[in-house]
Short mmCIF file of C-alpha atoms in Angstrom, two decimals:
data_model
loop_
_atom_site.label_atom_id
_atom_site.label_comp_id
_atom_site.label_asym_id
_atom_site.label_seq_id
_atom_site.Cartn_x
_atom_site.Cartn_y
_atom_site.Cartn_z
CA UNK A 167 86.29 290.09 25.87
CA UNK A 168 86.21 286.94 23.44
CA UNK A 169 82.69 286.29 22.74
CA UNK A 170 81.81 282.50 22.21
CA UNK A 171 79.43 279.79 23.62
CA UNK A 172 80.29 280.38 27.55
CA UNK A 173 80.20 284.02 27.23
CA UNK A 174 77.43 285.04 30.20
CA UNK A 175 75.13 287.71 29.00
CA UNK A 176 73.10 290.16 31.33
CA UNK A 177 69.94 291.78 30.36
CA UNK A 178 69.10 295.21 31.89
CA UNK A 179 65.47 295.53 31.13
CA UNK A 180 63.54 292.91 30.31
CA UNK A 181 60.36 294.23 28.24
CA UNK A 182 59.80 293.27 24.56
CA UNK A 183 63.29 293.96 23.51
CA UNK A 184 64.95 292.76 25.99
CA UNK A 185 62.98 289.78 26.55
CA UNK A 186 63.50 289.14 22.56
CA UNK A 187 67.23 289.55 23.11
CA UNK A 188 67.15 286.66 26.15
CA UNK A 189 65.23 284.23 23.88
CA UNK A 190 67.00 284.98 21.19
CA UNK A 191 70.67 284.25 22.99
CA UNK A 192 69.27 281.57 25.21
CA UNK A 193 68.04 279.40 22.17
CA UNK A 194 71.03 279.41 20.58
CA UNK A 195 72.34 278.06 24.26
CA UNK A 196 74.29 281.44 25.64
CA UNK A 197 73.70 281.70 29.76
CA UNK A 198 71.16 284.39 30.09
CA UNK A 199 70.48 286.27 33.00
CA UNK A 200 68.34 289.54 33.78
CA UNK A 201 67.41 292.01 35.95
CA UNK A 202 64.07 293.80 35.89
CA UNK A 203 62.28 295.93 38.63
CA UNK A 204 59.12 294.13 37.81
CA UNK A 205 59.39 290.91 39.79
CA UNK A 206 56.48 289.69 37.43
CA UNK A 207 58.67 289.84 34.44
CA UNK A 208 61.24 287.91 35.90
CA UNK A 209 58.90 285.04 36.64
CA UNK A 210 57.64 285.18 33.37
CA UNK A 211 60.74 284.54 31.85
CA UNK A 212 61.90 281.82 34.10
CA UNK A 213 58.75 280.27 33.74
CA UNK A 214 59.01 279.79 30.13
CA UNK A 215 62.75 279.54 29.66
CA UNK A 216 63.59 282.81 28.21
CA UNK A 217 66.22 283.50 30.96
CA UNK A 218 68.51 280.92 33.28
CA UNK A 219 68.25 283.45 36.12
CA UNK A 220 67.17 286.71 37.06
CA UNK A 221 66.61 289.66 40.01
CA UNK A 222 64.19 292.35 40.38
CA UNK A 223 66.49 294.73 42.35
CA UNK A 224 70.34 295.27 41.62
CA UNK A 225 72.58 292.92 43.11
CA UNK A 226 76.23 293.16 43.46
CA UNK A 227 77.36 289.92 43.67
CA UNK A 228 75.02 288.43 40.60
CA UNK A 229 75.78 291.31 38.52
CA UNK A 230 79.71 290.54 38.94
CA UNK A 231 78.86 287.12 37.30
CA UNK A 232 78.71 288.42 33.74
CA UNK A 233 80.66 288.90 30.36
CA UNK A 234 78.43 290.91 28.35
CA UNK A 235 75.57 293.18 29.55
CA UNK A 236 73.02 294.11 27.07
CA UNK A 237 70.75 297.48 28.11
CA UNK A 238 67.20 297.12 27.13
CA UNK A 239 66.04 300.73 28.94
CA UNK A 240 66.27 304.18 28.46
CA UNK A 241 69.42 306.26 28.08
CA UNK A 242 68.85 308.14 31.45
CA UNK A 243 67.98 304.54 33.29
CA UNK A 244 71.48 303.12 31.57
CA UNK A 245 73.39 306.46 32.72
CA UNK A 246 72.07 306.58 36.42
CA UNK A 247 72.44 302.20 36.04
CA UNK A 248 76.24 302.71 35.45
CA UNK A 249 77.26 305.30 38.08
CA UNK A 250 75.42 303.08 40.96
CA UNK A 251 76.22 299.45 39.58
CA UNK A 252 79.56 299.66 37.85
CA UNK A 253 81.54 299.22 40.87
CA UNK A 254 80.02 295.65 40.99
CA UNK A 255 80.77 294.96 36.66
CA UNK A 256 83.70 292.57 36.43
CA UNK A 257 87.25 293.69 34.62
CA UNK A 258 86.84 293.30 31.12
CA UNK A 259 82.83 293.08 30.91
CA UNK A 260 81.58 294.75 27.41
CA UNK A 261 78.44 297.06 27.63
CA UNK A 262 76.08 297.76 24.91
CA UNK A 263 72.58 298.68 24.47
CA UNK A 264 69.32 298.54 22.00
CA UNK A 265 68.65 301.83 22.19
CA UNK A 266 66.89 304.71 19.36
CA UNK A 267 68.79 307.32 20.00
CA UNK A 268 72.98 307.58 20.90
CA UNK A 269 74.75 310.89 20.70
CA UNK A 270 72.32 312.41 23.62
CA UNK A 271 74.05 310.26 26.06
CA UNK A 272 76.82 307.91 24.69
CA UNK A 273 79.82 310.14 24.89
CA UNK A 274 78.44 311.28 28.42
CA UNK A 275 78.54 307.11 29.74
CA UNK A 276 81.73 306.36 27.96
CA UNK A 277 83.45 309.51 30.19
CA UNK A 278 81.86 307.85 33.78
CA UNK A 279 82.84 304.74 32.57
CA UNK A 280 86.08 302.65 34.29
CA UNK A 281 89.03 302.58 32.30
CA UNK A 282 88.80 298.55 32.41
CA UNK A 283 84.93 298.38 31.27
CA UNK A 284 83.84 299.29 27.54
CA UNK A 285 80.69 300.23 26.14
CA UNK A 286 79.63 300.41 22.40
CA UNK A 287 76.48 301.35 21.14
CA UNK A 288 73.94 298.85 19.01
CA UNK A 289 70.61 299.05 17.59
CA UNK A 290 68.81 296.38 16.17
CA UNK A 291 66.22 297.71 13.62
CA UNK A 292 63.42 295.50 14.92
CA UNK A 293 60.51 295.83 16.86
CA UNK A 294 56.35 295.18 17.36
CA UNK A 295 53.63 297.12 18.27
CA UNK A 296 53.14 295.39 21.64
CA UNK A 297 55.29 295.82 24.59
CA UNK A 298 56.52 294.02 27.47
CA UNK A 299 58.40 290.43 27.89
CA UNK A 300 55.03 288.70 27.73
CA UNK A 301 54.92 289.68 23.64
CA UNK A 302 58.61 288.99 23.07
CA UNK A 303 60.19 286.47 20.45
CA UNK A 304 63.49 286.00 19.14
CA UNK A 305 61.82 286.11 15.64
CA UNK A 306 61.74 290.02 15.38
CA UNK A 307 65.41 290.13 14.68
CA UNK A 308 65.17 287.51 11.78
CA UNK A 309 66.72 289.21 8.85
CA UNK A 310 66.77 292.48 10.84
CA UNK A 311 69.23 295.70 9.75
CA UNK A 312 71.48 296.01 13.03
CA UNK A 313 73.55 299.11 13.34
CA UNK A 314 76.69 299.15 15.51
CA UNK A 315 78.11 302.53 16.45
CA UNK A 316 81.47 302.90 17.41
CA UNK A 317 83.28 305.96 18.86
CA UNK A 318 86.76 306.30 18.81
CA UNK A 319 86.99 305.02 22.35
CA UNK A 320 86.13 301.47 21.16
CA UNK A 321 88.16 298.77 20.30
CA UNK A 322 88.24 296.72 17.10
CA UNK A 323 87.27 293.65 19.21
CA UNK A 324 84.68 295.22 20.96
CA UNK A 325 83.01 295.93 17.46
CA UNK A 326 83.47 292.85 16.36
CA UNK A 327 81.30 291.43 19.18
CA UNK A 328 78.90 293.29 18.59
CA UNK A 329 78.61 292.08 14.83
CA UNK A 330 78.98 288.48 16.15
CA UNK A 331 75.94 289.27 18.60
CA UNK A 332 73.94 290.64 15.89
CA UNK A 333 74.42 287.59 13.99
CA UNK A 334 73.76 285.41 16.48
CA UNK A 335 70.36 287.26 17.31
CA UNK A 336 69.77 286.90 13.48
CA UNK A 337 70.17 289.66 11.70
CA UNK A 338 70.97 289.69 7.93
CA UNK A 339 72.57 293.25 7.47
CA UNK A 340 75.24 294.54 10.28
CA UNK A 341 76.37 298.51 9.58
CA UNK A 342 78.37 300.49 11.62
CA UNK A 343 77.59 304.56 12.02
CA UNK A 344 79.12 306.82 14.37
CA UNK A 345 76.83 308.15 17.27
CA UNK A 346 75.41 311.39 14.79
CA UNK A 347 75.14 309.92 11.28
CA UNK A 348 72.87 306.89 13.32
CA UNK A 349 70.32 309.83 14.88
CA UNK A 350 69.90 310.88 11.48
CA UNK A 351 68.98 307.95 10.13
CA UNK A 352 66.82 306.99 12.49
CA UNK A 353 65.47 310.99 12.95
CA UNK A 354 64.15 309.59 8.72
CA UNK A 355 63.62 305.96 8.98
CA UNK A 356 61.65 305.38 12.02
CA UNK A 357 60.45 308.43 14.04
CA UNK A 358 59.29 310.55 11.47
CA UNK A 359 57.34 307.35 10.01
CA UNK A 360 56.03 307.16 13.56
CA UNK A 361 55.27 310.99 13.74
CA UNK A 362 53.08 310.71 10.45
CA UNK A 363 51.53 307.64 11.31
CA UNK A 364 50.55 308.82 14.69
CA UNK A 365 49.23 312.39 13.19
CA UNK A 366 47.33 310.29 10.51
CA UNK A 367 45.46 308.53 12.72
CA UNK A 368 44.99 311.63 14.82
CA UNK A 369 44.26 313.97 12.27
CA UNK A 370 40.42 313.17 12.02
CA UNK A 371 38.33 310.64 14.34
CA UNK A 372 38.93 307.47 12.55
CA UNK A 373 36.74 305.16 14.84
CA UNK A 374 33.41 305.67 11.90
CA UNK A 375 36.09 304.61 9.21
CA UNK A 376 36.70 301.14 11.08
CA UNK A 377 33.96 299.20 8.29
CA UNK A 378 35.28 301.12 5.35
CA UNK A 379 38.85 301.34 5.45
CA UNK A 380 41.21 299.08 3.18
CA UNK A 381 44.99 298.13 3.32
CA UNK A 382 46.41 301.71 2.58
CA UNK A 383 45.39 303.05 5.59
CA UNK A 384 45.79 300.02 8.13
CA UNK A 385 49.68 299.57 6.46
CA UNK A 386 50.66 303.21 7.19
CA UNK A 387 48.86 303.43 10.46
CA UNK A 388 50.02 300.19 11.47
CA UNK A 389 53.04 301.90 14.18
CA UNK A 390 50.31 304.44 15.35
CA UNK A 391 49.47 301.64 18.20
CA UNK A 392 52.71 303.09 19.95
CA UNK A 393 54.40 303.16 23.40
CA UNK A 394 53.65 307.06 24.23
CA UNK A 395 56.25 306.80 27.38
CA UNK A 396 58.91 305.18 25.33
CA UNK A 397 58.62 307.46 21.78
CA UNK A 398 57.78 310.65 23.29
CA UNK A 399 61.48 310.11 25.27
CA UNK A 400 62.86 309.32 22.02
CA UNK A 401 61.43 311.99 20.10
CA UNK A 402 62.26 314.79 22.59
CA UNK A 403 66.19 313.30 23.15
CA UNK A 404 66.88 313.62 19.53
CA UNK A 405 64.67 316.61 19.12
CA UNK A 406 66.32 318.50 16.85
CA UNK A 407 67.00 315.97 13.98
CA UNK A 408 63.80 315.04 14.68
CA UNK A 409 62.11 318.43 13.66
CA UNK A 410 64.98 318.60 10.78
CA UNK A 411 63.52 315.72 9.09
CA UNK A 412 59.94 316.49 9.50
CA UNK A 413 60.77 319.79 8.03
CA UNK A 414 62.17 317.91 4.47
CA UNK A 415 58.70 315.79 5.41
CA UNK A 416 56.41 318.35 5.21
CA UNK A 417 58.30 320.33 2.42
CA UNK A 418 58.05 317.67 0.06
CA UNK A 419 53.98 317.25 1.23
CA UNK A 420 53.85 320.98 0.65
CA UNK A 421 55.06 320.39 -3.07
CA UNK A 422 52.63 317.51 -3.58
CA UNK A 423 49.55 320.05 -2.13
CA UNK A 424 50.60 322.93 -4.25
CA UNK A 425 50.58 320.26 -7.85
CA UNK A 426 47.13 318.72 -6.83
CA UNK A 427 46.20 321.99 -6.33
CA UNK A 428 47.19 323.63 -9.32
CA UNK A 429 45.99 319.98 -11.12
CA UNK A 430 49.54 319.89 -12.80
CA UNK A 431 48.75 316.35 -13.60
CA UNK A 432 52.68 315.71 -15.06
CA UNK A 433 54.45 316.73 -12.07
CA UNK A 434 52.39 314.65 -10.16
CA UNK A 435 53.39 311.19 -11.92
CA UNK A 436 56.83 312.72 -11.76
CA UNK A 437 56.84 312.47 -8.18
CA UNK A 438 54.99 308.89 -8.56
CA UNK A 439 57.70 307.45 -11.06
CA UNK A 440 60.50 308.46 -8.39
CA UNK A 441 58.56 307.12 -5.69
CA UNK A 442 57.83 304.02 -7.13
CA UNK A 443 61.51 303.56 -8.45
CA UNK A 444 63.11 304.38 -5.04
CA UNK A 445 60.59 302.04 -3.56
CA UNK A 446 61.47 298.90 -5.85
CA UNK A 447 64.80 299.28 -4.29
CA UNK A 448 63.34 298.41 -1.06
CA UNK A 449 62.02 295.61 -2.31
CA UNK A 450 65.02 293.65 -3.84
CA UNK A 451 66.60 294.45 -0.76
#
């Protein structure tokens, strides 16, 4: 498909991503529609123009309407979405997602997929700690990281519609990883940040530290307010890359105990200078 200004885009899902996707699109003046099971949603989103039309239950005919369908759920809901609803897609419609995690369930949609349908895989590195279409904004994606992964069942157009949607959305850096090296990533990046900031805050009963505590602690534990339905599914689907990089986590903790321990002062600020120097880096960027 040729993706331009009358391209019509479906959301499946409209919570905070999804909802962020639909303003996003529909304020730079794409046709947006959606369909959510919460009927509440979809008024929502009508009522304050984030969407030109939506559904709360699946319908054949309005689904057929589309160019593009976005999937804003999670991987089982997309999997069981397809093998009802596909038979209603259009020739030619491009799939894609927002989605954590890929290689648990990508390969499996692209083999129940129609030969005339294609899906690639997208993940916009963006996000807040409040959920639901009532808290979304197309300014989470503003000079987002977006990572497109391709398998070798995608076409060259099909990726580059995918980097022209993550433009439009606004993001400033557009990467492509196959299925496995994106788990990874993310296994580093963003659960295992969410794994210690959730066993931080758990760790001891913080509500007593409430008047004392300063910016360290409200910075790291800032994800710890976290959708337990939604990251204990992503967790558990890419389990074991998941324990793999809490295991480099906690090695690398273990080595930091072990010098405060023995008070091997030098070592320490050897540990410090790299930290600081890899964190600069981050900065710039």
């Amino acid at each position: 498909m040729q993706f331009n200004e009358n391209t019509k885009i479906l959301i499946v899902g409209l919570g905070l991503m999804g909802g962020s996707y639909a303003d996003a699109l529909s304020s730079q003046g794409y046709t947006v529609g959606a369909i959510d099971t919460n009927a509440e949603s979809i008024k929502y989103a009508l009522e304050h123009k984030i969407i030109a039309s939506g559904k709360s239950e699946n319908d054949g005919e309005y689904i057929s309407g589309f160019d593009l369908i976005i999937f804003a759920v999670y991987p089982h809901v997309i999997l069981n979405w397809i093998e009802e609803n596909q038979k209603y897609i259009k020739k030619g419609t491009l799939l894609t997602d927002v989605t954590g995690v890929k290689s648990c369930f990508i390969y499996d949609l692209q083999k129940i997929l129609s030969d005339d349908l294609e899906f690639i895989g997208a993940h916009p590195m963006a996000g807040r700690e409040s959920s639901g279409v009532q808290n979304a904004t197309k300014d989470i994606f503003k000079n987002a990281n977006y990572i497109i992964t391709p398998t070798e069942k995608n076409s060259q157009q099909a990726i580059e519609t995918c980097r022209q949607l993550g433009s439009v959305i606004g993001s400033k850096t557009i990467s492509e990883l196959t299925p496995e090296a994106h788990d990874e990533m993310i296994g580093f990046l963003s659960q295992l940040t969410h794994c210690i900031a959730v066993s931080l805050m758990t760790c001891r009963d913080s509500e007593s530290f409430t008047k004392y505590t300063g910016d360290s602690f409200r910075d790291l534990t800032r994800i710890a307010k976290i959708n337990d339905e939604m990251w204990s599914e992503l967790f558990l689907l890419n389990q074991k890359e998941l324990l793999t990089q809490m295991d480099h986590f906690g090695k690398q903790f273990k080595k930091l105990y072990k010098l405060i321990k023995r008070r091997n002062k030098e070592e320490i600020r050897k540990i410090m200078k790299e930290s600081t120097s890899r964190r600069i880096k981050f900065d710039k960027r």
